[in-house]
PDB file of C-alpha atoms in Angstrom:
ATOM      1  CA  ASP O   1      -0.568   2.153  16.133  1.00 64.00           C
ATOM      2  CA  GLN O   2      -2.695   0.500  13.488  1.00 78.00           C
ATOM      3  CA  GLN O   3      -5.148   3.089  12.297  1.00 90.00           C
ATOM      4  CA  VAL O   4      -6.569   0.735   9.679  1.00 93.00           C
ATOM      5  CA  LYS O   5      -7.369  -2.841  10.592  1.00 93.00           C
ATOM      6  CA  GLN O   6      -8.330  -5.867   8.584  1.00 94.00           C
ATOM      7  CA  ASN O   7      -9.126  -8.503  11.139  1.00 91.00           C
ATOM      8  CA  SER O   8      -9.529 -11.414   8.745  1.00 94.00           C
ATOM      9  CA  PRO O   9      -6.183 -12.534   7.345  1.00 92.00           C
ATOM     10  CA  SER O  10      -7.866 -14.872   4.899  1.00 96.00           C
ATOM     11  CA  LEU O  11     -11.183 -15.622   3.226  1.00 97.00           C
ATOM     12  CA  SER O  12     -12.214 -18.521   1.018  1.00 98.00           C
ATOM     13  CA  VAL O  13     -15.257 -18.306  -1.263  1.00 98.00           C
ATOM     14  CA  GLN O  14     -16.800 -20.478  -3.941  1.00 98.00           C
ATOM     15  CA  GLU O  15     -16.799 -19.167  -7.491  1.00 97.00           C
ATOM     16  CA  GLY O  16     -20.002 -17.283  -8.274  1.00 97.00           C
ATOM     17  CA  ARG O  17     -20.743 -16.435  -4.668  1.00 97.00           C
ATOM     18  CA  ILE O  18     -20.285 -13.103  -2.928  1.00 98.00           C
ATOM     19  CA  SER O  19     -16.975 -12.146  -1.288  1.00 98.00           C
ATOM     20  CA  ILE O  20     -17.164  -9.634   1.552  1.00 98.00           C
ATOM     21  CA  LEU O  21     -13.962  -8.132   2.859  1.00 98.00           C
ATOM     22  CA  ASN O  22     -14.079  -5.929   5.931  1.00 98.00           C
ATOM     23  CA  CYS O  23     -12.003  -3.086   7.270  1.00 97.00           C
ATOM     24  CA  ASP O  24     -12.135  -0.871  10.348  1.00 97.00           C
ATOM     25  CA  TYR O  25     -10.394   2.409  11.001  1.00 96.00           C
ATOM     26  CA  THR O  26      -9.841   4.565  14.050  1.00 95.00           C
ATOM     27  CA  ASN O  27      -9.076   8.063  12.754  1.00 93.00           C
ATOM     28  CA  SER O  28     -12.234  10.041  11.995  1.00 93.00           C
ATOM     29  CA  MET O  29     -10.163  12.533   9.997  1.00 92.00           C
ATOM     30  CA  PHE O  30      -9.700  10.107   7.119  1.00 93.00           C
ATOM     31  CA  ASP O  31     -11.569  11.492   4.131  1.00 90.00           C
ATOM     32  CA  TYR O  32     -10.873   8.973   1.404  1.00 92.00           C
ATOM     33  CA  PHE O  33     -10.935   5.206   1.476  1.00 95.00           C
ATOM     34  CA  LEU O  34      -9.564   2.748  -1.024  1.00 94.00           C
ATOM     35  CA  TRP O  35      -9.145  -0.899  -1.788  1.00 96.00           C
ATOM     36  CA  TYR O  36      -6.033  -2.244  -3.451  1.00 96.00           C
ATOM     37  CA  LYS O  37      -5.484  -5.684  -4.888  1.00 96.00           C
ATOM     38  CA  LYS O  38      -2.130  -7.437  -4.868  1.00 95.00           C
ATOM     39  CA  TYR O  39      -0.946 -10.477  -6.769  1.00 94.00           C
ATOM     40  CA  PRO O  40       2.267 -12.302  -5.769  1.00 90.00           C
ATOM     41  CA  ALA O  41       5.497 -10.628  -6.870  1.00 87.00           C
ATOM     42  CA  GLU O  42       3.643  -7.493  -7.975  1.00 91.00           C
ATOM     43  CA  GLY O  43       2.900  -4.168  -6.371  1.00 94.00           C
ATOM     44  CA  PRO O  44      -0.616  -3.376  -5.148  1.00 94.00           C
ATOM     45  CA  THR O  45      -2.969  -1.989  -7.775  1.00 94.00           C
ATOM     46  CA  PHE O  46      -5.808   0.389  -7.138  1.00 92.00           C
ATOM     47  CA  LEU O  47      -9.230  -1.255  -7.282  1.00 95.00           C
ATOM     48  CA  ILE O  48     -11.943   1.087  -6.038  1.00 95.00           C
ATOM     49  CA  SER O  49     -12.337   4.067  -3.746  1.00 93.00           C
ATOM     50  CA  ILE O  50     -14.943   6.059  -1.876  1.00 95.00           C
ATOM     51  CA  SER O  51     -15.027   9.560  -0.520  1.00 93.00           C
ATOM     52  CA  SER O  52     -16.092  10.118   3.057  1.00 93.00           C
ATOM     53  CA  ILE O  53     -19.139  12.049   1.850  1.00 94.00           C
ATOM     54  CA  LYS O  54     -20.588   8.933   0.247  1.00 95.00           C
ATOM     55  CA  ASP O  55     -21.731   5.626   1.657  1.00 96.00           C
ATOM     56  CA  LYS O  56     -21.536   3.477  -1.449  1.00 97.00           C
ATOM     57  CA  ASN O  57     -19.558   3.282  -4.655  1.00 97.00           C
ATOM     58  CA  GLU O  58     -20.026   0.653  -7.306  1.00 97.00           C
ATOM     59  CA  ASP O  59     -17.792  -0.375 -10.196  1.00 95.00           C
ATOM     60  CA  GLY O  60     -18.907  -3.463 -12.056  1.00 97.00           C
ATOM     61  CA  ARG O  61     -18.631  -6.475  -9.781  1.00 97.00           C
ATOM     62  CA  PHE O  62     -17.050  -4.411  -7.017  1.00 98.00           C
ATOM     63  CA  THR O  63     -18.921  -2.303  -4.469  1.00 98.00           C
ATOM     64  CA  VAL O  64     -17.455  -0.485  -1.520  1.00 98.00           C
ATOM     65  CA  PHE O  65     -19.652   0.473   1.426  1.00 98.00           C
ATOM     66  CA  LEU O  66     -18.710   3.049   4.033  1.00 97.00           C
ATOM     67  CA  ASN O  67     -20.287   3.338   7.481  1.00 97.00           C
ATOM     68  CA  LYS O  68     -18.733   6.417   9.019  1.00 96.00           C
ATOM     69  CA  SER O  69     -20.515   6.141  12.354  1.00 96.00           C
ATOM     70  CA  ALA O  70     -19.072   2.667  12.816  1.00 97.00           C
ATOM     71  CA  LYS O  71     -15.764   3.584  11.161  1.00 97.00           C
ATOM     72  CA  HIS O  72     -16.157   0.561   8.970  1.00 97.00           C
ATOM     73  CA  LEU O  73     -15.917  -0.152   5.294  1.00 97.00           C
ATOM     74  CA  SER O  74     -16.390  -3.258   3.255  1.00 98.00           C
ATOM     75  CA  LEU O  75     -15.727  -4.500  -0.246  1.00 98.00           C
ATOM     76  CA  HIS O  76     -18.260  -6.734  -1.947  1.00 98.00           C
ATOM     77  CA  ILE O  77     -17.337  -8.767  -5.003  1.00 98.00           C
ATOM     78  CA  VAL O  78     -20.273 -10.285  -6.858  1.00 97.00           C
ATOM     79  CA  PRO O  79     -19.962 -12.748  -8.459  1.00 98.00           C
ATOM     80  CA  SER O  80     -16.541 -13.869  -7.294  1.00 98.00           C
ATOM     81  CA  GLN O  81     -14.205 -15.315  -9.914  1.00 97.00           C
ATOM     82  CA  PRO O  82     -11.026 -17.403  -9.546  1.00 96.00           C
ATOM     83  CA  GLY O  83      -9.043 -14.478 -10.985  1.00 96.00           C
ATOM     84  CA  ASP O  84     -10.103 -12.407  -7.977  1.00 97.00           C
ATOM     85  CA  SER O  85      -7.840 -14.565  -5.793  1.00 97.00           C
ATOM     86  CA  ALA O  86      -5.312 -12.107  -4.365  1.00 97.00           C
ATOM     87  CA  VAL O  87      -4.475 -10.131  -1.255  1.00 96.00           C
ATOM     88  CA  TYR O  88      -6.782  -7.166  -0.736  1.00 97.00           C
ATOM     89  CA  PHE O  89      -5.587  -4.135   1.180  1.00 95.00           C
ATOM     90  CA  CYS O  90      -7.897  -1.580   2.676  1.00 95.00           C
ATOM     91  CA  ALA O  91      -6.481   1.949   2.880  1.00 93.00           C
ATOM     92  CA  ALA O  92      -7.571   5.272   4.312  1.00 93.00           C
ATOM     93  CA  SER O  93      -6.100   8.650   3.585  1.00 89.00           C
ATOM     94  CA  ILE O  94      -5.999  12.292   4.524  1.00 85.00           C
ATOM     95  CA  ILE O  95      -4.836  14.065   1.371  1.00 74.00           C
ATOM     96  CA  ASN O  96      -1.618  12.178   0.571  1.00 69.00           C
ATOM     97  CA  ASP O  97      -1.078  10.468   3.895  1.00 78.00           C
ATOM     98  CA  MET O  98      -2.416   6.964   3.294  1.00 84.00           C
ATOM     99  CA  ARG O  99      -2.497   4.126   5.823  1.00 89.00           C
ATOM    100  CA  PHE O 100      -3.006   0.508   4.909  1.00 91.00           C
ATOM    101  CA  GLY O 101      -4.463  -2.462   6.680  1.00 92.00           C
ATOM    102  CA  ALA O 102      -2.518  -5.714   6.938  1.00 91.00           C
ATOM    103  CA  GLY O 103      -4.430  -7.290   4.059  1.00 93.00           C
ATOM    104  CA  THR O 104      -6.873 -10.153   3.561  1.00 95.00           C
ATOM    105  CA  ARG O 105      -5.981 -13.055   1.308  1.00 96.00           C
ATOM    106  CA  LEU O 106      -9.008 -13.983  -0.791  1.00 98.00           C
ATOM    107  CA  THR O 107      -9.166 -17.392  -2.399  1.00 98.00           C
ATOM    108  CA  VAL O 108     -11.965 -18.055  -4.880  1.00 98.00           C
ATOM    109  CA  LYS O 109     -12.389 -21.766  -5.519  1.00 96.00           C
ATOM    110  CA  PRO O 110     -13.679 -22.986  -8.890  1.00 92.00           C
TER     111      PRO O 110
ATOM    112  CA  ASP B   1       4.200   4.674 -19.646  1.00 62.00           C
ATOM    113  CA  ALA B   2       6.456   2.112 -17.967  1.00 79.00           C
ATOM    114  CA  GLY B   3       4.918   2.660 -14.557  1.00 93.00           C
ATOM    115  CA  VAL B   4       6.899   2.997 -11.360  1.00 96.00           C
ATOM    116  CA  ILE B   5      10.301   1.360 -11.725  1.00 97.00           C
ATOM    117  CA  GLN B   6      12.186  -0.082  -8.788  1.00 97.00           C
ATOM    118  CA  SER B   7      15.633  -1.590  -8.620  1.00 97.00           C
ATOM    119  CA  PRO B   8      16.916  -3.999  -7.694  1.00 97.00           C
ATOM    120  CA  ARG B   9      14.006  -6.456  -7.617  1.00 96.00           C
ATOM    121  CA  HIS B  10      15.843  -8.662  -5.160  1.00 97.00           C
ATOM    122  CA  GLU B  11      18.659  -7.864  -2.778  1.00 97.00           C
ATOM    123  CA  VAL B  12      20.452 -10.238  -0.465  1.00 97.00           C
ATOM    124  CA  THR B  13      23.019  -8.742   1.840  1.00 97.00           C
ATOM    125  CA  GLU B  14      24.817  -9.464   5.064  1.00 97.00           C
ATOM    126  CA  MET B  15      24.040  -7.765   8.324  1.00 97.00           C
ATOM    127  CA  GLY B  16      25.950  -4.514   8.689  1.00 97.00           C
ATOM    128  CA  GLN B  17      26.138  -3.760   4.989  1.00 97.00           C
ATOM    129  CA  GLU B  18      24.670  -0.671   3.370  1.00 97.00           C
ATOM    130  CA  VAL B  19      21.654  -1.201   1.136  1.00 98.00           C
ATOM    131  CA  THR B  20      20.315   1.286  -1.391  1.00 98.00           C
ATOM    132  CA  LEU B  21      16.928   0.847  -3.038  1.00 98.00           C
ATOM    133  CA  ARG B  22      16.022   2.918  -6.061  1.00 98.00           C
ATOM    134  CA  CYS B  23      12.796   4.219  -7.505  1.00 98.00           C
ATOM    135  CA  LYS B  24      11.758   6.046 -10.644  1.00 98.00           C
ATOM    136  CA  PRO B  25       8.212   7.420 -10.344  1.00 97.00           C
ATOM    137  CA  ILE B  26       5.744   7.851 -13.176  1.00 95.00           C
ATOM    138  CA  SER B  27       6.592  10.914 -15.210  1.00 94.00           C
ATOM    139  CA  GLY B  28       4.470  13.889 -14.189  1.00 92.00           C
ATOM    140  CA  HIS B  29       3.585  12.550 -10.763  1.00 92.00           C
ATOM    141  CA  ASN B  30       4.480  14.938  -7.972  1.00 90.00           C
ATOM    142  CA  SER B  31       4.193  12.693  -4.923  1.00 91.00           C
ATOM    143  CA  LEU B  32       6.375   9.711  -4.070  1.00 94.00           C
ATOM    144  CA  PHE B  33       5.970   7.201  -1.273  1.00 94.00           C
ATOM    145  CA  TRP B  34       8.106   4.467   0.255  1.00 96.00           C
ATOM    146  CA  TYR B  35       6.352   1.534   1.941  1.00 95.00           C
ATOM    147  CA  ARG B  36       7.540  -1.608   3.657  1.00 95.00           C
ATOM    148  CA  GLN B  37       5.525  -4.815   3.656  1.00 92.00           C
ATOM    149  CA  THR B  38       5.975  -7.461   6.313  1.00 85.00           C
ATOM    150  CA  MET B  39       3.828 -10.391   7.360  1.00 79.00           C
ATOM    151  CA  MET B  40       3.314  -8.938  10.812  1.00 77.00           C
ATOM    152  CA  ARG B  41       2.525  -5.321   9.971  1.00 79.00           C
ATOM    153  CA  GLY B  42       1.266  -5.391   6.408  1.00 82.00           C
ATOM    154  CA  LEU B  43       2.015  -2.252   4.381  1.00 89.00           C
ATOM    155  CA  GLU B  44       3.664   0.505   6.408  1.00 89.00           C
ATOM    156  CA  LEU B  45       4.231   3.999   5.074  1.00 90.00           C
ATOM    157  CA  LEU B  46       7.856   4.942   5.697  1.00 93.00           C
ATOM    158  CA  ILE B  47       8.104   8.377   4.115  1.00 93.00           C
ATOM    159  CA  TYR B  48       6.520  10.483   1.407  1.00 90.00           C
ATOM    160  CA  PHE B  49       7.621  13.392  -0.722  1.00 93.00           C
ATOM    161  CA  ASN B  50       5.636  16.143  -2.424  1.00 90.00           C
ATOM    162  CA  ASN B  51       7.475  17.969  -5.214  1.00 92.00           C
ATOM    163  CA  ASN B  52      10.738  16.320  -4.080  1.00 94.00           C
ATOM    164  CA  VAL B  53      10.368  17.616  -0.507  1.00 94.00           C
ATOM    165  CA  PRO B  54       9.979  15.115   2.361  1.00 93.00           C
ATOM    166  CA  ILE B  55       6.628  15.769   4.012  1.00 89.00           C
ATOM    167  CA  ASP B  56       6.284  13.034   6.589  1.00 86.00           C
ATOM    168  CA  ASP B  57       9.054  10.674   7.654  1.00 89.00           C
ATOM    169  CA  SER B  58       7.472   9.591  10.906  1.00 86.00           C
ATOM    170  CA  GLY B  59       7.223   6.049   9.601  1.00 88.00           C
ATOM    171  CA  MET B  60      10.958   5.666   9.150  1.00 92.00           C
ATOM    172  CA  PRO B  61      11.807   3.075  11.800  1.00 86.00           C
ATOM    173  CA  GLU B  62      15.251   4.259  12.852  1.00 85.00           C
ATOM    174  CA  ASP B  63      18.111   6.567  12.015  1.00 91.00           C
ATOM    175  CA  ARG B  64      19.564   3.711  10.013  1.00 95.00           C
ATOM    176  CA  PHE B  65      16.956   4.499   7.378  1.00 96.00           C
ATOM    177  CA  SER B  66      17.220   7.542   5.138  1.00 97.00           C
ATOM    178  CA  ALA B  67      15.483   8.605   1.934  1.00 97.00           C
ATOM    179  CA  LYS B  68      16.290  11.204  -0.671  1.00 97.00           C
ATOM    180  CA  MET B  69      14.620  12.604  -3.742  1.00 97.00           C
ATOM    181  CA  PRO B  70      17.188  14.713  -5.593  1.00 96.00           C
ATOM    182  CA  ASN B  71      14.859  15.324  -8.532  1.00 95.00           C
ATOM    183  CA  ALA B  72      11.363  14.553  -9.759  1.00 94.00           C
ATOM    184  CA  SER B  73      12.392  11.339 -11.474  1.00 95.00           C
ATOM    185  CA  PHE B  74      14.483   9.551  -8.868  1.00 96.00           C
ATOM    186  CA  SER B  75      14.422   8.565  -5.219  1.00 98.00           C
ATOM    187  CA  THR B  76      16.527   6.339  -2.989  1.00 98.00           C
ATOM    188  CA  LEU B  77      15.911   4.558   0.280  1.00 98.00           C
ATOM    189  CA  LYS B  78      19.090   3.691   2.131  1.00 98.00           C
ATOM    190  CA  ILE B  79      19.601   1.408   5.103  1.00 97.00           C
ATOM    191  CA  GLN B  80      22.935   1.662   6.863  1.00 96.00           C
ATOM    192  CA  PRO B  81      23.797  -0.572   8.590  1.00 96.00           C
ATOM    193  CA  SER B  82      21.285  -3.231   7.624  1.00 96.00           C
ATOM    194  CA  GLU B  83      19.915  -5.751  10.111  1.00 96.00           C
ATOM    195  CA  PRO B  84      18.054  -9.056   9.646  1.00 96.00           C
ATOM    196  CA  ARG B  85      14.819  -7.464  10.906  1.00 94.00           C
ATOM    197  CA  ASP B  86      14.924  -5.116   7.915  1.00 95.00           C
ATOM    198  CA  SER B  87      14.125  -8.074   5.677  1.00 96.00           C
ATOM    199  CA  ALA B  88      10.878  -7.207   3.888  1.00 96.00           C
ATOM    200  CA  VAL B  89       9.475  -6.117   0.557  1.00 96.00           C
ATOM    201  CA  TYR B  90       9.926  -2.403  -0.030  1.00 97.00           C
ATOM    202  CA  PHE B  91       7.516  -0.652  -2.378  1.00 97.00           C
ATOM    203  CA  CYS B  92       7.749   2.721  -4.010  1.00 97.00           C
ATOM    204  CA  ALA B  93       4.581   4.435  -5.225  1.00 95.00           C
ATOM    205  CA  SER B  94       3.794   7.696  -6.964  1.00 94.00           C
ATOM    206  CA  SER B  95       0.715   9.817  -7.495  1.00 90.00           C
ATOM    207  CA  LEU B  96      -0.636  13.189  -8.455  1.00 84.00           C
ATOM    208  CA  VAL B  97      -1.403  15.110  -5.295  1.00 68.00           C
ATOM    209  CA  ARG B  98      -4.694  16.305  -6.762  1.00 57.00           C
ATOM    210  CA  LEU B  99      -5.909  12.688  -6.839  1.00 59.00           C
ATOM    211  CA  PRO B 100      -5.907  11.734  -3.185  1.00 60.00           C
ATOM    212  CA  GLY B 101      -5.098   8.147  -2.478  1.00 63.00           C
ATOM    213  CA  GLU B 102      -4.770   6.743  -5.981  1.00 80.00           C
ATOM    214  CA  GLN B 103      -1.167   5.720  -5.836  1.00 89.00           C
ATOM    215  CA  TYR B 104       0.627   3.642  -8.422  1.00 92.00           C
ATOM    216  CA  PHE B 105       2.976   1.072  -6.998  1.00 95.00           C
ATOM    217  CA  GLY B 106       6.177  -0.349  -8.351  1.00 96.00           C
ATOM    218  CA  PRO B 107       6.844  -4.104  -8.302  1.00 95.00           C
ATOM    219  CA  GLY B 108       8.788  -3.882  -5.059  1.00 96.00           C
ATOM    220  CA  THR B 109      12.268  -4.833  -3.902  1.00 97.00           C
ATOM    221  CA  ARG B 110      12.546  -7.969  -1.820  1.00 96.00           C
ATOM    222  CA  LEU B 111      15.325  -7.397   0.702  1.00 97.00           C
ATOM    223  CA  THR B 112      16.889 -10.232   2.642  1.00 97.00           C
ATOM    224  CA  VAL B 113      19.466  -9.426   5.286  1.00 97.00           C
ATOM    225  CA  THR B 114      21.332 -12.452   6.599  1.00 96.00           C
TER     226      THR B 114
END
């Protein structure tokens, strides 16, 4: 059972524009949500997170939005840069039990 | 800090053979996780340990898979016997339990079973 879903396997964006990556979850008990970024031949690296008591968290070019009623979160990257090209994983956790989505491959074209 | 260390980085083996993947977590971290990444299912949590004790192994696909953490600085994931469908990238990650979710991943082991 996929408790965390990323329905878009890929996304292509022009450099300088906004990238929006989406994620849905099914378990209302999740209390912490994260985005990880993965380059080829490397492990995922933590990018940004949000607690379930918030609806927005911003870190530089990256903003995560959480809509608990819709069980939906999104990652906005503004402006997108070619170096942002990677696979982005959405994750949701209850304490240490973390579940990942299947990932979205973002390509930022120069 | 060297980060999470995994070995080997690549493993090619024949069906039926035993495979052992190794992980050294970040010093001081008290939680360790094993994940498997496939094209079809993305990143799946296989098992995680807190303070060397297995907490949840419900993600371990079959009895052919086993994991141990004999001490705070070492863990193994063993597959015996291996099958072609086990081919995937296996990641180890570690964290401090007081920081929910922020796990640090190793570079992964790419396993190919022929």
